[in-house]
Coordinates of C-alpha atoms and ligand atoms in Angstrom, one line a residue:
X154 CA 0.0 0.0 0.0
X155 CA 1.3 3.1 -1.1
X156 CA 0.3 6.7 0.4
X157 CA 2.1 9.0 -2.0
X158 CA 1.4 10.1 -5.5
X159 CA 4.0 8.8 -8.1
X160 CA 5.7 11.0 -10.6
X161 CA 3.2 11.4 -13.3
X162 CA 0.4 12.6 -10.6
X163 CA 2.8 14.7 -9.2
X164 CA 3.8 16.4 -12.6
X165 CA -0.1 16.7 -12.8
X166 CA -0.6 18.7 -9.4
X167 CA 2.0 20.8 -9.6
X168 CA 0.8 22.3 -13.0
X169 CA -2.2 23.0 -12.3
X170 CA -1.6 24.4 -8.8
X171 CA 0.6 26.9 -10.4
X172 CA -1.7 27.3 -13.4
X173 CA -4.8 27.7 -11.2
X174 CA -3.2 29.8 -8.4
X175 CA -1.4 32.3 -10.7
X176 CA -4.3 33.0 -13.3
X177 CA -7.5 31.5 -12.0
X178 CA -7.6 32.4 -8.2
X179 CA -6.8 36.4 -9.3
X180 CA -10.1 36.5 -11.2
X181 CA -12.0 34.2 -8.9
X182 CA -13.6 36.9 -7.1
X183 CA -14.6 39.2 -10.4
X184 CA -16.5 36.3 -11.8
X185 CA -18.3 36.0 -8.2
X186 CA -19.3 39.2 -8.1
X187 CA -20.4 39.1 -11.8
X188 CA -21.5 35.7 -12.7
X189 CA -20.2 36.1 -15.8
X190 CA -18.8 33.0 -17.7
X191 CA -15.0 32.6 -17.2
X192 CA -14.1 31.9 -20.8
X193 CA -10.4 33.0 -20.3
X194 CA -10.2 30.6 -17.1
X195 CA -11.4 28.1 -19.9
X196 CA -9.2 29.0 -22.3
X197 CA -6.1 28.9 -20.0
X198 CA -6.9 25.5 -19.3
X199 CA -7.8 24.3 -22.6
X200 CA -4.3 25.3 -23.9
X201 CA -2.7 23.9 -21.5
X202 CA -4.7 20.5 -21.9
X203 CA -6.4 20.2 -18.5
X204 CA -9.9 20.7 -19.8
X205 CA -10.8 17.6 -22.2
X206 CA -7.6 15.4 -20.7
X207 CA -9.8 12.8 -19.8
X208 CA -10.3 12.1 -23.1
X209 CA -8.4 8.9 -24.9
X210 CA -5.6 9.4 -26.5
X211 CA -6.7 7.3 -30.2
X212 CA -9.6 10.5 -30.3
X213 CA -6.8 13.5 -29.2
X214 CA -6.8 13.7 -25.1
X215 CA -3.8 13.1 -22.9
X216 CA -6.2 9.4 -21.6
X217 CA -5.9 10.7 -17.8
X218 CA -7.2 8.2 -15.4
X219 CA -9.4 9.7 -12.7
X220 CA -6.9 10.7 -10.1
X221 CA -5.6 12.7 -12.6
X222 CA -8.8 14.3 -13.2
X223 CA -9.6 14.4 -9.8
X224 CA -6.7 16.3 -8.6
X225 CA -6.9 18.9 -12.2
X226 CA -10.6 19.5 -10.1
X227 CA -9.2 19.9 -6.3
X228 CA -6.2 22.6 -7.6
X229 CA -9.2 24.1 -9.5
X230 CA -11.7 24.6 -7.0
X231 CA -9.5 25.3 -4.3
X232 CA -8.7 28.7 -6.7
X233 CA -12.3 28.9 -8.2
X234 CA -14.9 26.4 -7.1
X235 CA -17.3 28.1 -10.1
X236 CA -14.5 26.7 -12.6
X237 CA -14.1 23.4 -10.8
X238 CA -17.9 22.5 -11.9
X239 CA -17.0 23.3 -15.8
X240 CA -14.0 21.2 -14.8
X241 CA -16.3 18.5 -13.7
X242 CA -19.2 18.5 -16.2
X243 CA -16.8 18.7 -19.2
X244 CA -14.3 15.8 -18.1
X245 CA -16.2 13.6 -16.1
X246 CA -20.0 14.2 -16.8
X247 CA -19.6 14.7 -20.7
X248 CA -16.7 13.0 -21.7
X249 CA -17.2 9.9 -19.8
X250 CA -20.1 8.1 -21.1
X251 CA -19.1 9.1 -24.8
X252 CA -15.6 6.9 -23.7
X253 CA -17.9 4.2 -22.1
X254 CA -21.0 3.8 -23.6
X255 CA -20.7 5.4 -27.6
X256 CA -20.4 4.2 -30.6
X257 CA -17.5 4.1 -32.4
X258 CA -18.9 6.7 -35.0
X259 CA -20.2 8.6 -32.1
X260 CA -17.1 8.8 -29.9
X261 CA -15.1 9.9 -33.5
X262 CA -18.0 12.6 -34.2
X263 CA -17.4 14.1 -30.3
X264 CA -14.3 13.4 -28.6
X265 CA -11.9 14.7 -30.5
X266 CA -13.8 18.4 -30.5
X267 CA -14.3 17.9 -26.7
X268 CA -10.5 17.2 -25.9
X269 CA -9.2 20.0 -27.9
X270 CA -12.7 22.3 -26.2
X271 CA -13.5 23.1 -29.8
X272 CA -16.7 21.9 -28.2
X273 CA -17.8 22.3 -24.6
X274 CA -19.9 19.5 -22.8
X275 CA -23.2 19.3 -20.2
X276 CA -25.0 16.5 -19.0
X277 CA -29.0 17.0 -18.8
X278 CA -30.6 14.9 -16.4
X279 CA -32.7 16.8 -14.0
X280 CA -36.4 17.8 -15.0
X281 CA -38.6 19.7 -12.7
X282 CA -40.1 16.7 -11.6
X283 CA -37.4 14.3 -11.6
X284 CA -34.6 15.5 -9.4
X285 CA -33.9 12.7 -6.9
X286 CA -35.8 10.7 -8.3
X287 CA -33.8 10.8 -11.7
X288 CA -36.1 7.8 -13.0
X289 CA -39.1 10.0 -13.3
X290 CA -38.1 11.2 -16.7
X291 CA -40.8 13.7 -18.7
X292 CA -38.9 14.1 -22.0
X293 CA -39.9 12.0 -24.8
X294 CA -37.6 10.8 -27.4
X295 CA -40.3 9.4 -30.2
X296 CA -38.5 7.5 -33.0
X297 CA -39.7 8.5 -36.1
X298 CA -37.6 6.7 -39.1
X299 CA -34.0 7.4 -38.6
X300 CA -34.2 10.0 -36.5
X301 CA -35.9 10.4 -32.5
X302 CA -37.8 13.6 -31.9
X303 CA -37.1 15.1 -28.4
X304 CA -39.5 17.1 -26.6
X305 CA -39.0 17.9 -23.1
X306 CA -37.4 20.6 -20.4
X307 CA -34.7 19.9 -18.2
X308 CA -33.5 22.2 -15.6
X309 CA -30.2 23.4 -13.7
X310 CA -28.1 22.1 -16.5
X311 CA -24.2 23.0 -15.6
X312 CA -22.6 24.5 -18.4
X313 CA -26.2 25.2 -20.2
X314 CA -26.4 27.7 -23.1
X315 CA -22.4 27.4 -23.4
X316 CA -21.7 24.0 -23.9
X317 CA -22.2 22.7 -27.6
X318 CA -23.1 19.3 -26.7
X319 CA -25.7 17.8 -24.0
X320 CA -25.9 13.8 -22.8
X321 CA -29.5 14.1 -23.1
X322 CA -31.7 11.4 -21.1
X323 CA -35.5 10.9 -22.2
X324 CA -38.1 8.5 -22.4
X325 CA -38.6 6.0 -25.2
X326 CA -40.6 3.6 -24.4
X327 CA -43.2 4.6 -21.3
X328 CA -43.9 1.4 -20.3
X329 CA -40.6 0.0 -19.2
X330 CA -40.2 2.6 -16.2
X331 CA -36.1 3.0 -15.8
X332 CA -35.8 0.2 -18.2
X333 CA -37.1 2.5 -21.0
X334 CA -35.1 5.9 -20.4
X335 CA -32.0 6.3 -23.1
X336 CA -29.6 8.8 -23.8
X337 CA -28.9 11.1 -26.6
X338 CA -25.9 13.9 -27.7
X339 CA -27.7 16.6 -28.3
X340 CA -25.9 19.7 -30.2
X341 CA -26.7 23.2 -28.9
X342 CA -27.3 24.1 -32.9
X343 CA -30.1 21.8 -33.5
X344 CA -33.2 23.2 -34.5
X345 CA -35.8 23.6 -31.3
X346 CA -32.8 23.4 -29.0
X347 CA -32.8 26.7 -27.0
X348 CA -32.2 27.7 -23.3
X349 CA -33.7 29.7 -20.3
X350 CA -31.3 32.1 -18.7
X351 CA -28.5 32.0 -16.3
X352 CA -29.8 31.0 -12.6
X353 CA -28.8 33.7 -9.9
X354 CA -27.5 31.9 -7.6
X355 CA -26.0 31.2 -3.8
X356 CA -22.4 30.3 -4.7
X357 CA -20.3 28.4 -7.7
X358 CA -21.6 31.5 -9.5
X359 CA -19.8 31.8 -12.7
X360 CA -20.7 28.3 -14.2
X361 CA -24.0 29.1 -15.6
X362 CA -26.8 26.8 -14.3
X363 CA -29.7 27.0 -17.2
X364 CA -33.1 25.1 -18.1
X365 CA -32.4 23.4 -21.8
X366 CA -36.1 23.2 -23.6
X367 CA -36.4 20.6 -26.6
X368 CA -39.4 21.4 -29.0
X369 CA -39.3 19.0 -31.7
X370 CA -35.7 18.6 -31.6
X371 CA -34.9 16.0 -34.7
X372 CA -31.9 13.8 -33.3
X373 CA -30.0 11.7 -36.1
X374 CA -30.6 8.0 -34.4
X375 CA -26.3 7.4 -34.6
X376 CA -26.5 9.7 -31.6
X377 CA -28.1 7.6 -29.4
X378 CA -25.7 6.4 -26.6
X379 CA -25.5 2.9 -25.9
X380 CA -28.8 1.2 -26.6
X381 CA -32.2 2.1 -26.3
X382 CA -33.3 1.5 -22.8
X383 CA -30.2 2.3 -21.0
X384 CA -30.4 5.5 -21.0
X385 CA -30.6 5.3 -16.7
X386 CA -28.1 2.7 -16.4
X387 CA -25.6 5.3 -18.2
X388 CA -26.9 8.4 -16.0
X389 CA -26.3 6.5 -12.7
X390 CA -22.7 5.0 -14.0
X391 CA -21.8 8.9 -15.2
X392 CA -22.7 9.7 -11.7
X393 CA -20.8 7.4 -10.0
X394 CA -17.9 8.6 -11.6
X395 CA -18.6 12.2 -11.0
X396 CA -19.4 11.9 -7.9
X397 CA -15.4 11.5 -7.0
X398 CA -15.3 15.0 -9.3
X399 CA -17.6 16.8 -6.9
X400 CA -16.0 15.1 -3.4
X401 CA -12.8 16.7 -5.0
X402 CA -14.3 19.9 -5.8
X403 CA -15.0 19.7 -2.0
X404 CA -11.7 18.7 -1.2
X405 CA -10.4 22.1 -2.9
X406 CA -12.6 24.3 -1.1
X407 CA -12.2 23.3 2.1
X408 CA -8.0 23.6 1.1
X409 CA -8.7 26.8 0.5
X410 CA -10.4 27.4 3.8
X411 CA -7.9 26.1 5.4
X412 CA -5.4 28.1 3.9
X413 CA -7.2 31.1 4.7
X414 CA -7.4 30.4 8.0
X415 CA -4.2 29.3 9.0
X416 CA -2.5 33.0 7.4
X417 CA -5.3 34.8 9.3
X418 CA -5.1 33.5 12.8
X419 CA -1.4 34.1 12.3
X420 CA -1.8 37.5 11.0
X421 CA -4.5 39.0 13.2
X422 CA -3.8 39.8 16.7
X423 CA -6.7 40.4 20.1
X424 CA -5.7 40.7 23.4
X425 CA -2.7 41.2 22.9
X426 CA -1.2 38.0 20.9
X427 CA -2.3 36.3 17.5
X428 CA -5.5 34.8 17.4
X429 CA -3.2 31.0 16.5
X430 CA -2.5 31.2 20.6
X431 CA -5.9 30.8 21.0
X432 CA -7.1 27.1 21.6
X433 CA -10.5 27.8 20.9
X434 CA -8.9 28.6 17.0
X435 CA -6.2 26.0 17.3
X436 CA -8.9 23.5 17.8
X437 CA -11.2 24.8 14.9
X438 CA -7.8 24.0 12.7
X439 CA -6.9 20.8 14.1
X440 CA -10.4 19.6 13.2
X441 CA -10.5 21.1 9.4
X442 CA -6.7 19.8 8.8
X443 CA -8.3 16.3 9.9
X444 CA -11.0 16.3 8.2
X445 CA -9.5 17.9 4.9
X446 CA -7.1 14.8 5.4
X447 CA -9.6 12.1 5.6
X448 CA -12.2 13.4 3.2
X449 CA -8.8 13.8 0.4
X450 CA -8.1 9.7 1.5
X451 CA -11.2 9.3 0.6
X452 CA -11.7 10.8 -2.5
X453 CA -8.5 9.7 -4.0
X454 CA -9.0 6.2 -2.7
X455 CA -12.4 6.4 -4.6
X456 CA -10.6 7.8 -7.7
X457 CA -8.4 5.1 -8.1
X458 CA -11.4 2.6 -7.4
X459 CA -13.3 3.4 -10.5
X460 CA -10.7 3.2 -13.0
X461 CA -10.7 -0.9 -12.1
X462 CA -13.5 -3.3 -12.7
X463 CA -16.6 -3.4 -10.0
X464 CA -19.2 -1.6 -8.8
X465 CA -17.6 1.3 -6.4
X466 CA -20.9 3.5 -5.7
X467 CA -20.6 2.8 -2.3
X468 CA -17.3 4.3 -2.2
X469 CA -17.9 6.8 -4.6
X470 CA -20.7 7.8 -2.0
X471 CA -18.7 8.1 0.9
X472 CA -15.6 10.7 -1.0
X473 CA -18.8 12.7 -1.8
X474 CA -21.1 12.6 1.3
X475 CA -17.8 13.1 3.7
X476 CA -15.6 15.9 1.4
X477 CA -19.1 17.9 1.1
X478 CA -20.1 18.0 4.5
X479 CA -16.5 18.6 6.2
X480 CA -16.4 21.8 3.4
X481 CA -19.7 22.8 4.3
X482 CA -18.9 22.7 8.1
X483 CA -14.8 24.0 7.9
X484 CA -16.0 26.8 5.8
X485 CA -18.7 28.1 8.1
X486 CA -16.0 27.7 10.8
X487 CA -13.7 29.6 8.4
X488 CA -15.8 32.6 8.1
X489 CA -16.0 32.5 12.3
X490 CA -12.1 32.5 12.6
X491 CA -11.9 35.5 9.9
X492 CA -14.8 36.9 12.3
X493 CA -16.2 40.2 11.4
X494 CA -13.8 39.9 8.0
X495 CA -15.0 36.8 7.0
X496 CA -18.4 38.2 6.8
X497 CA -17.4 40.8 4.2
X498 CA -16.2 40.1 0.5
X499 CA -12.8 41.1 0.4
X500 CA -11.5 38.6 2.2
X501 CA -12.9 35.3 0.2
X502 CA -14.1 33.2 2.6
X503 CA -17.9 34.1 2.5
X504 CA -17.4 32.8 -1.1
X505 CA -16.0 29.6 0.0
X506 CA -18.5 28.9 2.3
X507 CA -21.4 29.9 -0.8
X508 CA -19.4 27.6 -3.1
X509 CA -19.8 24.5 -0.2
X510 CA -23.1 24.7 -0.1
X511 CA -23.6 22.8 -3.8
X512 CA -21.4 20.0 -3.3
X513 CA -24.2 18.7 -0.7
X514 CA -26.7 19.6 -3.4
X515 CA -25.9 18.3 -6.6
X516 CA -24.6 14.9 -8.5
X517 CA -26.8 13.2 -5.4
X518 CA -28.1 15.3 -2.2
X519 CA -26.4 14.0 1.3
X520 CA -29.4 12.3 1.2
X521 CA -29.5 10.5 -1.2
X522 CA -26.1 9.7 -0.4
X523 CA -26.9 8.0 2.8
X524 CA -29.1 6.1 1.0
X525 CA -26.5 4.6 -1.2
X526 CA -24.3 3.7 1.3
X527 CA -26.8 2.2 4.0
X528 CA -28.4 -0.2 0.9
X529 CA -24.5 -1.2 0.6
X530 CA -23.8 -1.7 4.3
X531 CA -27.5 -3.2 4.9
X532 CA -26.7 -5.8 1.4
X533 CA -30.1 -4.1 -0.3
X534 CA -28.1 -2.9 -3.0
Ligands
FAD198 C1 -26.0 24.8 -9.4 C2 -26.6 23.5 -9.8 C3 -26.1 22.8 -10.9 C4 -26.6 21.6 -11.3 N1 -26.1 20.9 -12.4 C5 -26.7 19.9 -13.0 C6 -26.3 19.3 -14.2 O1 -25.3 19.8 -14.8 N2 -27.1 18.3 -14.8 C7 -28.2 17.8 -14.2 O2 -28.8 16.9 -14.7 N3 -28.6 18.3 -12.9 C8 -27.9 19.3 -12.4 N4 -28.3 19.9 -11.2 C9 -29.5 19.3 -10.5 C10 -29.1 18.6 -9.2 O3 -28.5 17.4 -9.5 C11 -30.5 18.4 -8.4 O4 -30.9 19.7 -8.0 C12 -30.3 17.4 -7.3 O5 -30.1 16.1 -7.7 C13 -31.5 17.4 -6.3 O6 -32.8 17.4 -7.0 P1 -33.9 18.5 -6.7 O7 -33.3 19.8 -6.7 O8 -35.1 18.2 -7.6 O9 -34.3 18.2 -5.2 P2 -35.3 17.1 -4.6 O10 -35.1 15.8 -5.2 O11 -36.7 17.7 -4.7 O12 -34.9 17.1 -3.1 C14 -35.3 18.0 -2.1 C15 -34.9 17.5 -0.8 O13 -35.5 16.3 -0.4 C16 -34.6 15.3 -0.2 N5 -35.0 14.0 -0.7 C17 -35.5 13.7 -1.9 N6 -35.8 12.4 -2.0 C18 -35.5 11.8 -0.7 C19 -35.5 10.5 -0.2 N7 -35.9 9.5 -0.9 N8 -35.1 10.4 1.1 C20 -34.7 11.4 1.8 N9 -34.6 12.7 1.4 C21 -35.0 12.9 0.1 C22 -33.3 15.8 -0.9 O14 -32.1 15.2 -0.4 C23 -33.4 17.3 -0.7 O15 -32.9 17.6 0.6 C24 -27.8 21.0 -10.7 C25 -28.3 21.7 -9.6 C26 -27.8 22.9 -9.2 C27 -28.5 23.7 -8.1

């Protein structure tokens, strides 16, 4: 058993720390306050091959395994959480059930535009009445020679109105339940695709979150991923894969919090002495440098897990379920060590804490996270 990264995920980590620290962490805070879309944080790591590595090499990625990937989202969020979800969506989300479940004409038609980001990806699950319950698909995919016809709305689709290609899920046969949900790619361009604007929301605030609306959208039938009918078995697979994204994104922010906090309690004196004398503070620390610990074990433990054959959604479940919650917590309790300052903007930590918040949200609420892991534990799964 081996605790350390080797070379090549160390090469990996220390590019991207640099990378994200130097470029994306200065404009982190601008695209906070203005929700705009950070196409130069995009850009920066585009060129330098981080967005789209997950992507094989035969189709024009670098083929990083998901440690990789993982770690490429921790440097990222720990700068800007916002860009850590287009991190996410495009690599894991997007990219990964093209590798796994596409045709050989479909993963040649996509992956090569999505490793170079000629092409930006999203993954459209949720519906307005099928959030937890994923299976309660309302979009209907009618085949109608040899094309399907897509009507339907989903809602807070990551990356919507950017990205130029969805994984769309929808209902083809309504009589199988789960069993008749498949997938679709679905380009932005396609007549009766269009999109509701940005959300305005708590935190992760510059990766738009839109509704995508399908109105007769005619989808050539060589874009159906996988076979008809498996359309949940894909979405739940994607997800088990991103949920080690999202328990890094965690991972990042609560880095970042510790960071923070650490520099202030040495910098900022009461009573006479810094507030690091302090036990009340020490202990605060002691408990977010633990927990940052155990929820990274985690996460990269799960990381390596699902590049090897098996069914890892229990430990996919716990990386998520633990990372989100210590952030959540650690970042609350970062804002209480800036005190008065962590309340305000300037100092970055109010953000942090906003930016937690969505890791206990999406990719599978907390809840439905228990769930997952007790079915395991219980053998109901
Ligand atoms: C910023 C943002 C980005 C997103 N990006 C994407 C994206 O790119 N693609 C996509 O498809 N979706 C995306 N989502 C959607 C997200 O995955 C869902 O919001 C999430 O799965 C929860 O669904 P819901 O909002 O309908 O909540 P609900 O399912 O209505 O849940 C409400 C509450 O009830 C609880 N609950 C529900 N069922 C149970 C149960 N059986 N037992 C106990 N508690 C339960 C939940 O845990 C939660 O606390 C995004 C959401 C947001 C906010």
């Amino acid at each position: 058993m081996d605790f350390e990264l080797d070379e090549e995920h160390l090469t990996v980590r220390e590019g991207i720390r640099k990378l994200a620290q130097s470029r994306l962490a200065q404009r982190a805070d601008h695209y906070d306050q203005t929700g705009e879309y950070p196409w130069d944080d995009v850009k920066d790591l585009a060129e330098n091959g981080y967005l789209g590595m997950t992507v094989p090499e035969e189709f024009g990625g670098l083929g990083a395994d998901s440690l990789a990937n993982a770690i490429v989202i921790e440097e990222v969020s720990r700068a800007d959480a916002a860009v850590g979800t287009i991190v996410d969506v495009h690599n894991t989300l997007a990219v990964d059930p093209l590798v796994r479940f596409g045709s050989q004409r479909l993963k040649e038609k996509y992956l090569p535009g999505l490793a170079s980001v000629e092409i930006l990806g999203a993954y459209a699950l949720t519906e307005p009445d099928a959030g937890s319950n994923a299976a309660n698909q309302k979009t209907l995919a009618e085949k109608s020679g040899d094309e399907y016809i897509l009507n339907g709305r989903k809602i807070f689709i990551s990356n919507g109105g950017v990205a130029d290609v969805y994984v769309v899920y929808a209902v083809t046969d309504k009589t199988k339940g789960s069993k008749g949900i498949s997938a679709f790619i679905v380009e932005k361009d396609m007549a009766g695709v269009s999109f509701g604007p940005p959300e305005d929301k708590l935190g992760i605030r510059a990766s738009h979150t839109t509704e995508v609306i399908l109105d007769n959208v005619h989808v050539p039938a060589e874009n159906l991923l996988g076979q008809e009918g498996e359309g949940y078995k894909i979405a739940l697979a994607t997800l088990d894969k991103g949920r080690v994204g999202i328990a890094a994104q965690a991972v990042g922010i609560l880095q970042a919090a510790l960071d923070k906090s650490v520099k202030y309690a040495k910098e900022r004196e009461q009573f006479g002495q810094p507030l690091s004398y302090f036990q009340a503070i020490q202990f605060k620390i002691a408990e977010m440098a633990m927990d940052l610990d155990a929820a990274r074990l985690l996460t990269y433990r799960a990381a390596w897990l699902v590049d090897r054959p098996g069914r890892w959604s229990k430990e996919t479940s716990m990386a998520k379920l633990f990372a989100s919650t210590a952030a959540m917590k650690h970042t609350v309790q970062a804002v209480q060590i800036h005190g008065g300052y962590g309340y305000v903007r300037e100092y970055g930590v109010e953000r942090l804490m906003r930016d937690a918040k969505i890791t206990e949200i999406y990719e599978g609420t907390s809840e439905i996270q228990h769930i997952i892991i007790s079915g395991f534990v219980l053998g109901e799964k």
